[in-house]
Every structure is written in C-alpha cells, then in structure tokens.
XYZ file of C-alpha atoms in Angstrom:
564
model
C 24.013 34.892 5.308
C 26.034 32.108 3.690
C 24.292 28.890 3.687
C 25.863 26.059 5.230
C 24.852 23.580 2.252
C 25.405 25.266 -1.452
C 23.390 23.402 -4.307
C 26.039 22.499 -5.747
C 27.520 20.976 -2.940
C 24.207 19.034 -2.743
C 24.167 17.913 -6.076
C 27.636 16.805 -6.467
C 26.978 15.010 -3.408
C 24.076 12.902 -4.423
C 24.415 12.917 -7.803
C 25.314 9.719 -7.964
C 22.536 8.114 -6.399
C 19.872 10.064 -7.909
C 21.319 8.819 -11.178
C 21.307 5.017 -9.704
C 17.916 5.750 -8.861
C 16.999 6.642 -12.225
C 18.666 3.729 -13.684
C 16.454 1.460 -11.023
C 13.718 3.174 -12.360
C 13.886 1.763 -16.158
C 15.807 -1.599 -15.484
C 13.087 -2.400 -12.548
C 16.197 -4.572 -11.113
C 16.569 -4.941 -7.626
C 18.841 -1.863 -5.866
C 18.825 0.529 -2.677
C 20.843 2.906 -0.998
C 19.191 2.137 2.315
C 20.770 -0.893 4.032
C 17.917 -2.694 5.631
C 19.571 -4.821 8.238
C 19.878 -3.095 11.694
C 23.112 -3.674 12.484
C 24.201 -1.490 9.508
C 23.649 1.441 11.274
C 25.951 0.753 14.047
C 25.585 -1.160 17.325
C 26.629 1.513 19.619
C 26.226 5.066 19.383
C 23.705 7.691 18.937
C 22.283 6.156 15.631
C 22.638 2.218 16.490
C 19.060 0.741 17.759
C 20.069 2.008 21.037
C 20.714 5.154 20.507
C 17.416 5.058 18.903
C 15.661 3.834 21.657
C 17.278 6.577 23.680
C 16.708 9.310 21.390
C 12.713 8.003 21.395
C 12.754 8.000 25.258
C 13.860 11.669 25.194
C 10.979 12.806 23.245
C 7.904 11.765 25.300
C 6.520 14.023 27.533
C 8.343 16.823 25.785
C 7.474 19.577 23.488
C 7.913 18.529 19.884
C 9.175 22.545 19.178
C 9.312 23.085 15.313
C 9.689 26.984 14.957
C 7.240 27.340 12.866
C 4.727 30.529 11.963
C 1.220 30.537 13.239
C 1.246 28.110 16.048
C -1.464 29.401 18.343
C -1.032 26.460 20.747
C -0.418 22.711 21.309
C -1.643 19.282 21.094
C -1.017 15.788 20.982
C -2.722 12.870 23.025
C -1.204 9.432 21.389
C -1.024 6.664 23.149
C 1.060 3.612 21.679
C -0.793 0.289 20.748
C 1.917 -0.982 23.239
C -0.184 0.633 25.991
C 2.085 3.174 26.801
C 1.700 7.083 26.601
C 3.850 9.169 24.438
C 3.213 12.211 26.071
C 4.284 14.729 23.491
C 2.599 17.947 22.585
C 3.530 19.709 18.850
C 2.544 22.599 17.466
C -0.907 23.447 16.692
C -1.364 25.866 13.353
C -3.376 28.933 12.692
C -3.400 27.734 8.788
C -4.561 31.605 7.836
C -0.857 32.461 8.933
C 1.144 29.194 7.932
C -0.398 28.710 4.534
C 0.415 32.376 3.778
C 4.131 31.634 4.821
C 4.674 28.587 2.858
C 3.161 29.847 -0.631
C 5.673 32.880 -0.268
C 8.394 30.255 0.062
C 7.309 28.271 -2.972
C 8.948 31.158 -5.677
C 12.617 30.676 -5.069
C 12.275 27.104 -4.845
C 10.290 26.934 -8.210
C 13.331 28.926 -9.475
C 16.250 26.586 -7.947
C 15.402 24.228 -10.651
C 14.750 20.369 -10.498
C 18.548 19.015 -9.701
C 18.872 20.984 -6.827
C 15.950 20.349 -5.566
C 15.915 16.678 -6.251
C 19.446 16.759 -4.373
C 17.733 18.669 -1.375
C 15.460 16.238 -1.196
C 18.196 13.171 -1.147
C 19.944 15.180 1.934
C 16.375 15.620 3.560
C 16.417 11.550 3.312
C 19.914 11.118 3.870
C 19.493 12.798 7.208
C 16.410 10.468 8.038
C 18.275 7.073 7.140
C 21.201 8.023 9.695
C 18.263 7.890 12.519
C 16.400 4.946 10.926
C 16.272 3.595 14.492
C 14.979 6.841 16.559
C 12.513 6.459 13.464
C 11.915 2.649 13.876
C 10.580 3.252 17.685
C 8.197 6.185 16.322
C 6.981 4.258 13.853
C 6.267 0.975 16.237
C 4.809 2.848 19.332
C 2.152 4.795 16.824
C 1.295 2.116 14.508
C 1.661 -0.809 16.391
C 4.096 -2.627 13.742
C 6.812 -5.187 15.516
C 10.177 -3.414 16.238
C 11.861 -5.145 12.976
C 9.047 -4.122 10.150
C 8.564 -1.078 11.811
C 12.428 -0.650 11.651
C 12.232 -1.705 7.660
C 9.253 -0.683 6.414
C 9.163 1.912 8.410
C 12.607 3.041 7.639
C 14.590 2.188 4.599
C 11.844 0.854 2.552
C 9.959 3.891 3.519
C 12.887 5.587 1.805
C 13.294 4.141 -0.768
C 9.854 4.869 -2.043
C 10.956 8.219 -1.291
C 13.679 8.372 -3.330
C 11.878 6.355 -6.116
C 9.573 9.529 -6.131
C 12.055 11.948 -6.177
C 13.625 10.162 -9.583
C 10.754 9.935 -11.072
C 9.639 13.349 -10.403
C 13.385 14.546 -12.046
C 13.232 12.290 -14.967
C 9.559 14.220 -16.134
C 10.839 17.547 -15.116
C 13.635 17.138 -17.295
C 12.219 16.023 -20.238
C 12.533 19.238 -21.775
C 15.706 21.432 -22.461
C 16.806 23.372 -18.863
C 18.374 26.348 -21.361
C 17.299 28.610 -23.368
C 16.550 27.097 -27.074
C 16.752 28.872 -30.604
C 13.545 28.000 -32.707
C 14.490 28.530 -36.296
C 11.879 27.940 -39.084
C 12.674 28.529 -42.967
C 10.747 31.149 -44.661
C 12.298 30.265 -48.054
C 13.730 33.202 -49.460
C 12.464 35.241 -46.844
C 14.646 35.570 -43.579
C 13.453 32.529 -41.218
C 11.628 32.966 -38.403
C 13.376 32.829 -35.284
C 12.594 32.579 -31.646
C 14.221 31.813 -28.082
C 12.101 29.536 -26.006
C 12.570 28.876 -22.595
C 10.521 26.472 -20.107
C 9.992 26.011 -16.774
C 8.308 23.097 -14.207
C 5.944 25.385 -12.421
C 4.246 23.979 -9.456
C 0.686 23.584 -8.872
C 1.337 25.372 -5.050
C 0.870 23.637 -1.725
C 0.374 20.259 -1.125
C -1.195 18.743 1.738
C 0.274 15.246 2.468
C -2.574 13.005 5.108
C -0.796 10.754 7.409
C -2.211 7.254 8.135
C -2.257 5.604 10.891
C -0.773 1.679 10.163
C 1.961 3.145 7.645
C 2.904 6.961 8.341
C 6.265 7.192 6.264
C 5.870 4.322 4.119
C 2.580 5.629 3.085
C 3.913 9.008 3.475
C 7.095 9.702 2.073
C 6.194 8.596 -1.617
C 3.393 12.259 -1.984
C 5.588 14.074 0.363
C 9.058 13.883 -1.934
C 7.067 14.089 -5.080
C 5.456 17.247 -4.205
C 8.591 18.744 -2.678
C 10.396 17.490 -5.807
C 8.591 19.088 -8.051
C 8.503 22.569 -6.292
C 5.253 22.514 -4.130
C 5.824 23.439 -0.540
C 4.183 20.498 1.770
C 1.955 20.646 4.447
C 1.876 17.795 6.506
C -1.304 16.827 8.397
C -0.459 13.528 10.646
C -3.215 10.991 11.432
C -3.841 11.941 14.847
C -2.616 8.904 16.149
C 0.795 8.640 14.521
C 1.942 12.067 14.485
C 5.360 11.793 15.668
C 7.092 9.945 13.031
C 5.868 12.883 10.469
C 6.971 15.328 13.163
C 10.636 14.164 13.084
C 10.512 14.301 8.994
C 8.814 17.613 9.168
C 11.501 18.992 11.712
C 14.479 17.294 9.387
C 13.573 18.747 6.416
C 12.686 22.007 7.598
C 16.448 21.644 9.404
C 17.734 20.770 6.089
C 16.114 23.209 3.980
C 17.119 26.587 6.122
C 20.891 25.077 6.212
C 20.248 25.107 2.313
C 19.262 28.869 2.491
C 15.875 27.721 1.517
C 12.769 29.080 3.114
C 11.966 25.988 5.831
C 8.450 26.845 5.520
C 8.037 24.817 2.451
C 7.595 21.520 4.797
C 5.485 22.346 7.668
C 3.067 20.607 10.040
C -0.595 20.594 11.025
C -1.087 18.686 13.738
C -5.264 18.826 15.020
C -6.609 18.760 18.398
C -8.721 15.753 19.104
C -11.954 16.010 16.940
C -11.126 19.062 14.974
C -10.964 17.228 11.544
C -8.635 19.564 9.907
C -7.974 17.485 7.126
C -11.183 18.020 5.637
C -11.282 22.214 6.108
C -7.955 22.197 4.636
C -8.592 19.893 1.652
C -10.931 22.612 0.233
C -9.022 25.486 0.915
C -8.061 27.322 -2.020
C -4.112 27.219 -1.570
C -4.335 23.311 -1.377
C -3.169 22.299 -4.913
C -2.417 18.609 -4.476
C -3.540 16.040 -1.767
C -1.879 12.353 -1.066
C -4.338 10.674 0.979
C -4.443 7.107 2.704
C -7.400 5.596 4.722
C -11.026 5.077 4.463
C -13.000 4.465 0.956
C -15.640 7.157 2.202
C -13.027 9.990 2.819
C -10.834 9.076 0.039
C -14.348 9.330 -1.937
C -15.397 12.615 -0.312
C -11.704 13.938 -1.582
C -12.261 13.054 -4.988
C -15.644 14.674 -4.811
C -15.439 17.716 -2.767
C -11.605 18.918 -3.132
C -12.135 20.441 -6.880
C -9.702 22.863 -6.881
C -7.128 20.242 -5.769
C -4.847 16.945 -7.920
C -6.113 14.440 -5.518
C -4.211 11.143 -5.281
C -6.223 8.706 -2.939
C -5.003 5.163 -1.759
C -8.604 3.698 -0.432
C -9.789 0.404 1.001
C -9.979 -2.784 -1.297
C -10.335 -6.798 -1.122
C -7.675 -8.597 -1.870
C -8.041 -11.738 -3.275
C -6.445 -15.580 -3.881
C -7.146 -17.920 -6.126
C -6.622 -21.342 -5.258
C -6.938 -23.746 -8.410
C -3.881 -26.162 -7.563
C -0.120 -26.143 -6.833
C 3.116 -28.100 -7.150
C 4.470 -27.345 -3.444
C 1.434 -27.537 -0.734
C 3.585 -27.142 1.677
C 5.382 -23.772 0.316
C 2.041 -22.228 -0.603
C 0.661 -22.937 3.033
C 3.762 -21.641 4.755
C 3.601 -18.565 1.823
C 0.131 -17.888 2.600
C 0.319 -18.731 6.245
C 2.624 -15.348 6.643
C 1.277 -13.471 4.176
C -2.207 -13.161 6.171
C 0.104 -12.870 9.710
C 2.286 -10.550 9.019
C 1.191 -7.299 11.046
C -1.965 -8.986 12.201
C -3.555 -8.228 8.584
C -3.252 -4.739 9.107
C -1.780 -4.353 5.935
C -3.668 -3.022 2.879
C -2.470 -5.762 0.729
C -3.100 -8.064 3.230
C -5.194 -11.034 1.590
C -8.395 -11.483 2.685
C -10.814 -13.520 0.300
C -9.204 -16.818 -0.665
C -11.152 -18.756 -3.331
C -10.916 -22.493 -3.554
C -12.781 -25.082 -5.331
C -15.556 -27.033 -3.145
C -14.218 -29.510 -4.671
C -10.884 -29.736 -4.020
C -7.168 -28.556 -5.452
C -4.412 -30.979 -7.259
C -0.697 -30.523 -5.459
C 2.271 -32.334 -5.248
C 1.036 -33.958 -1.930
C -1.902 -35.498 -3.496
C -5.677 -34.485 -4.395
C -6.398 -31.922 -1.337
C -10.487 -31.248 -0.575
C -11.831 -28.232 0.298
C -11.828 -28.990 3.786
C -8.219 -30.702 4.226
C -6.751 -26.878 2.422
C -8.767 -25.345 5.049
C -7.718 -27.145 7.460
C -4.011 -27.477 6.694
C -3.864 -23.410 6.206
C -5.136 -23.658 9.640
C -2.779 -25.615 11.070
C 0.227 -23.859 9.010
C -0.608 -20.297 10.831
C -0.899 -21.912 13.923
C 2.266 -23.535 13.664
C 3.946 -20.054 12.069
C 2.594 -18.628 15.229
C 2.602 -21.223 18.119
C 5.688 -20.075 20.443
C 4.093 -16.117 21.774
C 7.769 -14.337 21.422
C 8.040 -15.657 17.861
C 4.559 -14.263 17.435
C 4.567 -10.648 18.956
C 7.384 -10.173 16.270
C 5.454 -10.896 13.303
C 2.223 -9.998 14.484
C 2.959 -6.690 16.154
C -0.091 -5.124 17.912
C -3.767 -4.386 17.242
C -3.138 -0.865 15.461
C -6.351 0.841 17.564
C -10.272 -0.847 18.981
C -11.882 -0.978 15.684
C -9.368 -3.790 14.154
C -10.379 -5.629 17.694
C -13.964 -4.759 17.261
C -14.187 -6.584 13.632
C -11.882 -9.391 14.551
C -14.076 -10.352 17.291
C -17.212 -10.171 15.263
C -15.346 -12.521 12.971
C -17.478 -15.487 14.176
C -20.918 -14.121 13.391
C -19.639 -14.319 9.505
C -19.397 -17.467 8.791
C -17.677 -20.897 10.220
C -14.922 -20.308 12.237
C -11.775 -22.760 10.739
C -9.518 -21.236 12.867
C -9.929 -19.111 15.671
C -8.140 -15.614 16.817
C -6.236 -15.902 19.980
C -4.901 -13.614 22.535
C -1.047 -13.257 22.824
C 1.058 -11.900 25.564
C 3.553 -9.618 24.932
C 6.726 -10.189 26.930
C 7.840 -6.425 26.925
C 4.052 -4.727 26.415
C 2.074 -6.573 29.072
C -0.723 -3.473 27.979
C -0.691 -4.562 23.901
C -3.421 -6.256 22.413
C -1.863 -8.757 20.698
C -3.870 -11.451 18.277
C -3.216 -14.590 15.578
C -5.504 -14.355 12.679
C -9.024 -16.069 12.290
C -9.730 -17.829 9.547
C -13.540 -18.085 8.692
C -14.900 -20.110 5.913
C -17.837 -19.243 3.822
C -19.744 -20.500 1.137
C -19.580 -18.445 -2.114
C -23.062 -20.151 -3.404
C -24.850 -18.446 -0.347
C -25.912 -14.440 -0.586
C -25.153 -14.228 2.600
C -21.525 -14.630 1.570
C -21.692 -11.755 -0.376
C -21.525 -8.964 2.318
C -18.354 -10.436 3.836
C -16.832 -11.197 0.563
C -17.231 -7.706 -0.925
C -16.810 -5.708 2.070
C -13.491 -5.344 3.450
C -12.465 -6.365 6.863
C -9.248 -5.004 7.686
C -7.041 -6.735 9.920
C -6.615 -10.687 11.006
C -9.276 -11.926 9.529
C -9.918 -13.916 6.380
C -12.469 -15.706 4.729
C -12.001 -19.371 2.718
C -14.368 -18.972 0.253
C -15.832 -22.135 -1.293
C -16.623 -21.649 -5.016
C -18.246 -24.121 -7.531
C -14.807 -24.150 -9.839
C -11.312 -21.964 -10.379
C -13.699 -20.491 -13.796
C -16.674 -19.087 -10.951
C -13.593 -18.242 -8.910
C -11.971 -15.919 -12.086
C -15.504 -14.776 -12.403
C -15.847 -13.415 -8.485
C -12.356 -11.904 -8.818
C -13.428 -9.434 -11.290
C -16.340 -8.444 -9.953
C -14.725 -8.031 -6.676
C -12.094 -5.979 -8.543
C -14.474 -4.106 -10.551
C -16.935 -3.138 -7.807
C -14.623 -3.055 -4.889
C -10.844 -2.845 -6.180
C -7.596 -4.512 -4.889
C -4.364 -3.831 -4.109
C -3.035 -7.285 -4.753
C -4.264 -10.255 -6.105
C -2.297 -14.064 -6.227
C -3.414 -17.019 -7.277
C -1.605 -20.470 -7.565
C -2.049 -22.841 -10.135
C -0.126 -25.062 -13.012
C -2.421 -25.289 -15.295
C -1.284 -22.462 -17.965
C -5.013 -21.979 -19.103
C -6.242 -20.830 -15.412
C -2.924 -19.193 -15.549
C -4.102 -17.058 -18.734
C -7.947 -16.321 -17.089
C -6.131 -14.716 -13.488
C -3.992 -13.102 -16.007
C -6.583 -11.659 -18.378
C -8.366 -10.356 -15.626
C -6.069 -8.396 -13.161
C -5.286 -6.716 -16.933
C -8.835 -5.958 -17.610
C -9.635 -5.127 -14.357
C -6.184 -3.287 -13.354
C -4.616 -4.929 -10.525
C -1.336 -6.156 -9.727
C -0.779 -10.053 -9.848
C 1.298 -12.518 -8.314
C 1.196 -16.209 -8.973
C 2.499 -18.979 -7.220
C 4.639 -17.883 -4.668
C 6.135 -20.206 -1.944
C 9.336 -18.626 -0.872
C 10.240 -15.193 0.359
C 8.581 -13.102 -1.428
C 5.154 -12.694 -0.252
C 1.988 -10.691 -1.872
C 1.579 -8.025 0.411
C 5.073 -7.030 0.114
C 6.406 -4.627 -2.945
C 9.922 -3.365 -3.462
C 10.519 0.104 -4.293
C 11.953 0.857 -7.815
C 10.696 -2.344 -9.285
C 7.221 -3.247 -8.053
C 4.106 -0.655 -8.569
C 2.149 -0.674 -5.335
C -1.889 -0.220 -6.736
C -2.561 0.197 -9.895
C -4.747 3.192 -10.161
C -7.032 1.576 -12.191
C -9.400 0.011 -10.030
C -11.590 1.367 -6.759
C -8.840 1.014 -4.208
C -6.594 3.839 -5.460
C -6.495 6.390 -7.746
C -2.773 6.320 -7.861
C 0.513 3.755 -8.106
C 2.846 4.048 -6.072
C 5.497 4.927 -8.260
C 4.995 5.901 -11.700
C 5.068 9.444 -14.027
C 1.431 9.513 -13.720
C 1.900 10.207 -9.767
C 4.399 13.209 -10.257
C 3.282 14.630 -13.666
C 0.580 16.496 -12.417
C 2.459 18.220 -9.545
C 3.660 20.852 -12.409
C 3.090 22.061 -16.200
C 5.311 23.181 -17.589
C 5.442 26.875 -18.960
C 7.145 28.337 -21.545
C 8.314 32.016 -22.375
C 8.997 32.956 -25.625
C 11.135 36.183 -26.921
C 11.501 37.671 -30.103
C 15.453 36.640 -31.256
C-alpha cells in the first residue's frame, strides 16, 4: 500500500523549520514556530478554544481506543483537580505482547535515516499544535494548571521543547558523513590502502518515557521526540493521574506514523490500573533501553540505581533558592518575586522556595529595607498580585492532588507564619481547591531551620530565611545545591562583588542563575532553544533540558567497513 505521506514529502515540508530550529539552537536567540497567543489558532472552528473545549467534552466517559497490540483490558479513573470526573477508560497493555511489537518496528525506522525521521517527528508536532486547545483542556483538567498556562505551557512551549529535541538529536546524528566514504592511506611506493566506510545512528531500542503529573507534555515531549528522533520506538507510561494528554500524543503519532507507512507501534501506551506500579516492572525489563523520568527524588534515585541495563535521564526534586543582598527597584523585585512564587500555586519545580535575606536588612532604591519591612512588603505584594479571586484562579490554577494541600497546611508548624495561605473560590470549579501562597519565615541561625530549608516543600509555600550576611547566604546556597540540588537559583544585588560569589557558585555547584529580575521574565520560567532547563550537574537532575548530552546517548554510531 502507498503511503499517504512519502519522506520526502515530509522533509521538503519541514525542512525549513527544522533548519530554523537548528539555527535557534547555536544563536540561543529568541524564535518559535508555535504561536503562543490563543487567538492564533482561530476563534471559531474545530481548532479555536472552542472547538477545543468541545473536542475535550467528547472524550470523557468514552473509550480512549488506540488500536494497539496486547491490550488485555481497560482503565482509567482521573478525576480533574477542578472536581470533575473525566470518565475515560484507555487501553491497558499485556507488555509481553506490545514490547515484542514495537522492537520489530524499530529496524525500518533505524534504516529511514535521521532527516526523515526528524521530519516525521515535526508532522507528529505539527498535528498536535493545530489542536493546541483540545490539548490545553487535557492538560488543565489533569494537572490542575489555569486554562491560559495550561494552554502555553502546556501547548506551544511544550512544543517547542519538542522540537528543540528533535534538532538537537539531528545535528549529533549528522555529524558524520550519511554516504558511503573512500578511506585512502599512502603506502609509499606500495599501492595505498583503501577502504569504503559507511556509518550508521543505531538506536539503543525502546524507550520508556514516565509522565508526570503537574507537567505531562512539557515535561514529556522533550525524552519522547529525542528518543523517537533518534530511532528508538517509545513507550509511553502516563502518571496515572494525567493520562489523557499523553493519550492524544500517543494516538497522533501513531496516526501519523502508519499514514507515513511506518510501523505505528513505535509510539505506544501503557496506561496502569490503580496501584499496579508498572513503571517500576517495566524500568528493569530488558527491552527498556532509555528512560525520561520526572517526579520524586526517591524514584528518580531507585532508577538510577536499579534500571542498569537502561540510559536513565531523571529530573528529581530540588530547593530553589534567592538571594536577597540589595536592589535598585524594590518595587520590581517584589512584584517579580511576588509572581514568581504564585504562579501555579508553587507547583512548579523551579518554583522558589528558600529566600535568603540579611537579618539585617537590604539597600534599594526606596531606602534601607530591614529584614522584617522585605518580609513584610513581599507579603503584602502577593496579596495584592492576588487580592480580586477571578484574577487569582487564573494564575494560581488548582491544588494539583491532597498531598500539595497536606504540606501547605502544615506550613504553620515550620516556622512564623508572615503571610498566610487562603482559600479561593473558583467561579467556574465550585469543587477546586484553590489557594494563595504562605509565606513562613525562619531563622537560618536555628537547626531547626535546617529541615525546612533543605527539604523541599513543593507547592505554595516558602520560607524567608534570615541569615547573618549575603557571604553566610552564598555559603547556604551551595550547600543547599551541593546536598540537595536546584533547578533555579536568582539572587538580586548591585554590588558586583556579591554579584561574582552567586556567580562562582551556581558554576561550581552547576545550577542555572538569574540575577536581578523585575520585569517579565521570571525564574521559574525557561524558553525553549535558548534557556537550559537543569543543569545536570547537581542532585535535582541528571539531565538539561536541551543539550547533546540528552540525545547523544540514544544511539552510537556503527560503522561497516568493506574492502575497496
């Protein structure tokens, strides 16, 4: 049968980007294909928010049928942090009859080369950008994200990182010569030497992608399109709580791939039955070559430990941290900082959560500022940020699941409570659990500081940590980010010498800095193509999101030499 989509129909279509992509990649300059604003998708029709609203409504209490081998039954069981049920069953895998299926597919696609399949892969996300608003609702009702991060993040930054994966995985593929080369070497007067050498990215063979829970395509997307990229078919195994926005990518690409004339079991799903913890009888199967993991420091750990046989690339738990030494715009920092630790209700892994400031106080541009009055005015800043409840359900989103609630309200028992979480009605989700962020303040000269300090509390809380000077404040920074790791740090000062100490640590230490933002950029947010998300080089990953380090070891590359 004649495919619908040639390769080179593929490739001459997305050719272009790919090669924009690539560009992006060196230059680090600001560029997407993914327009971010909802309205760019249309305001009426099947792919304007709308239509994705409808096309989300027509899902639940359906059958999420994928057509794929092994399923020996269903399951499903989310419920959205909205309070309301989803409803949808998917496909439940016998993996000793789907794993067998999708390593027989991995030959031909090894074989296709890594333009076409880096052009497959642009269709495959393509495909997903035209529903960016069917994906926007799955995204919100599993992870509890407002409607418009949910709709970005969630969609074309999700993407992007995507795409960023899929360049870099071409640019290292192609490093060496696609054709056949002739290896001469003079023997003097005797007749050279003389050889044809050809070489080939092989895969490493499947790759099992683990869904979170707060992030399931932005977290997602960047293992899934580097493995697929670089020839490894792709088993995806949801969180069981946010299944369905890995579903719909699963049943795109598998849609994609069979119009291709491509086996579409080389992106399948494993969906688990409540309790079954598949994830970790799967990560130790033999056929499991690569894992991309987000969650939990003690799973990411047991995956490092346990899954030998696999490349394991783990994104883990962390605390992020501030420093506070002084500023030239209070009020820009406050606002800065005041979203930074909303946004989501905290449920962010760069989220910051240990802010260090001097007992003594900070200089700004409003004056000398004690410890207290910074406290105090952060305080006041979130409220503010937060104080009318519409304005609030759309930054804040909802409570992601019971354990965020569970630590938030044991906030109090930490320390002194500066600012306190409150409940938030939600004009469309009267069954969310919606909440501001507390702010608790601590003292860092106490040991019982310590526990809270180096332990991280995801979600909306944060601790104001009162520290002798900005040089003991340098000095708890990298031993937080030593013994604990970070995703971010910040810190805001103007004195160029402090400036030089944050500096010299987060490149000691290996973590990704930002100082003295007051605008629109905050610290928990990265852009794709120019910012590295972790740094793989402390304990809270393993792995930056994007570099060659995360796609080389998806292949080697093998060579085959003949006699010329």
């Amino acid at each position: 049968m004649t495919p619908a989509l040639t390769a080179r129909q593929l490739i001459d279509k997305h050719r272009p980007t790919l090669d924009q992509a690539l560009r992006a990649i060196r230059t680090r300059e600001h560029w997407s294909p993914h327009p971010e604003h909802p309205k760019a998708y249309g305001e009426d029709g099947s792919l304007s928010a709308d239509g994705g609203q409808a096309a989300f409504d027509a899902l639940r209490g359906t059958r999420f049928e994928l057509d794929q081998p092994g399923t020996d039954g269903w399951t499903g069981g989310e419920i959205s942090p909205y309070g309301i049920e989803l409803g949808i069953e998917y496909p439940h895998a016998d993996v000793d009859v789907l794993l067998p299926a999708m390593r027989a597919a991995l030959p031909e696609w090894r074989d296709a080369g890594p333009e076409a399949r880096a052009a497959l892969c642009l269709e495959i996300l393509a495909r997903i950008n035209a529903r960016t608003h069917a994906f926007a609702r799955a995204v919100m009702h599993t992870s509890g994200q407002a409607y418009l991060m949910a709709m970005q993040a969630g969609g074309p930054h999700a993407q992007d990182r995507g795409l960023e994966a899929v360049a870099y995985a071409y640019a290292e593929q192609t490093r060496t010569p696609a054709a056949a080369v002739r290896w001469t070497k003079p023997q003097g007067k005797r007749d050279p030497l003389e050889l044809t050498k050809e070489f080939t990215a092989v895969p490493r063979g499947i790759a099992l992608a683990i869904g979170c829970n707060t992030f399931p395509t932005w977290n997602g997307y960047p293992g899934l399109f580097a493995s697929l990229a670089t020839g490894n078919p792709v088993l995806v195994k949801p969180h069981p709580r946010a299944v369905l926005p890995l579903a719909l990518t699963v049943r795109l690409a598998r849609e994609t791939l069979a119009e291709a004339g491509f086996d579409p079991n080389l992106v399948a799903l494993a969906a688990e039955h409540p309790g079954e913890g598949i994830a970790k009888t799967l990560a130790v199967r033999e056929e499991i070559r690569v894992i991309d993991y987000t969650g939990s420091t003690a799973f990411g750990e047991w995956l490092e430990a346990h899954a030998r046989q696999a490349q394991v690339f783990t994104e883990k738990a962390g605390v992020n941290t501030i420093v506070i030494d002084s500023t030239d715009d209070y009020r820009g920092m406050l606002g800065n900082l005041a979203f930074s630790l909303s946004l989501y209700s905290g449920q962010m892994c760069t989220t910051p959560q240990n802010l260090l400031i001097p007992r003594d106080g900070i200089d700004t541009d409003a004056g000398r500022k004690s410890y207290d009055e910074v406290v105090a005015d952060l305080a006041a800043a979130i409220d503010k940020l937060l104080g009318d409840d519409a304005r609030a359900t759309a930054l804040l989103g909802a409570l992601v699941n019971s354990d965020v609630a569970a630590r938030l309200d044991g906030a109090p028992a930490l320390g002194e409570v500066a600012l306190a979480s409150r409940a938030v009605e939600h004009p469309e989700f009267p069954g969310a659990t919606v909440r501001t962020p507390a702010l608790v303040t601590l003292d860092g000269a106490k040991p019982e500081a310590e526990s809270a300090c180096l332990s991280e509390c995801f979600g909306p809380v944060s601790f104001a940590i009162a520290v002798d000077s900005t040089a003991d404040a340098v000095t708890l920074l990298r031993r937080t980010l030593r013994t604990k790791g970070a995703m971010t740090v910040g810190a805001y000062t103007t004195d160029a010498e402090v400036e030089r100490l944050v500096e010299d640590a987060c490149l000691e230490e290996c973590a990704q800095l930002s100082l003295n933002l007051t605008g629109g950029v905050y610290v928990n947010q990265t852009a794709a193509f120019s910012d590295f998300h972790g740094s793989g080089g402390n304990p809270s990953a393993n792995a930056t999101l994007c570099d060659a380090a995360f796609v080389t070891p998806r292949f080697r590359t093998i060579e085959v030499r003949r006699q010329a």
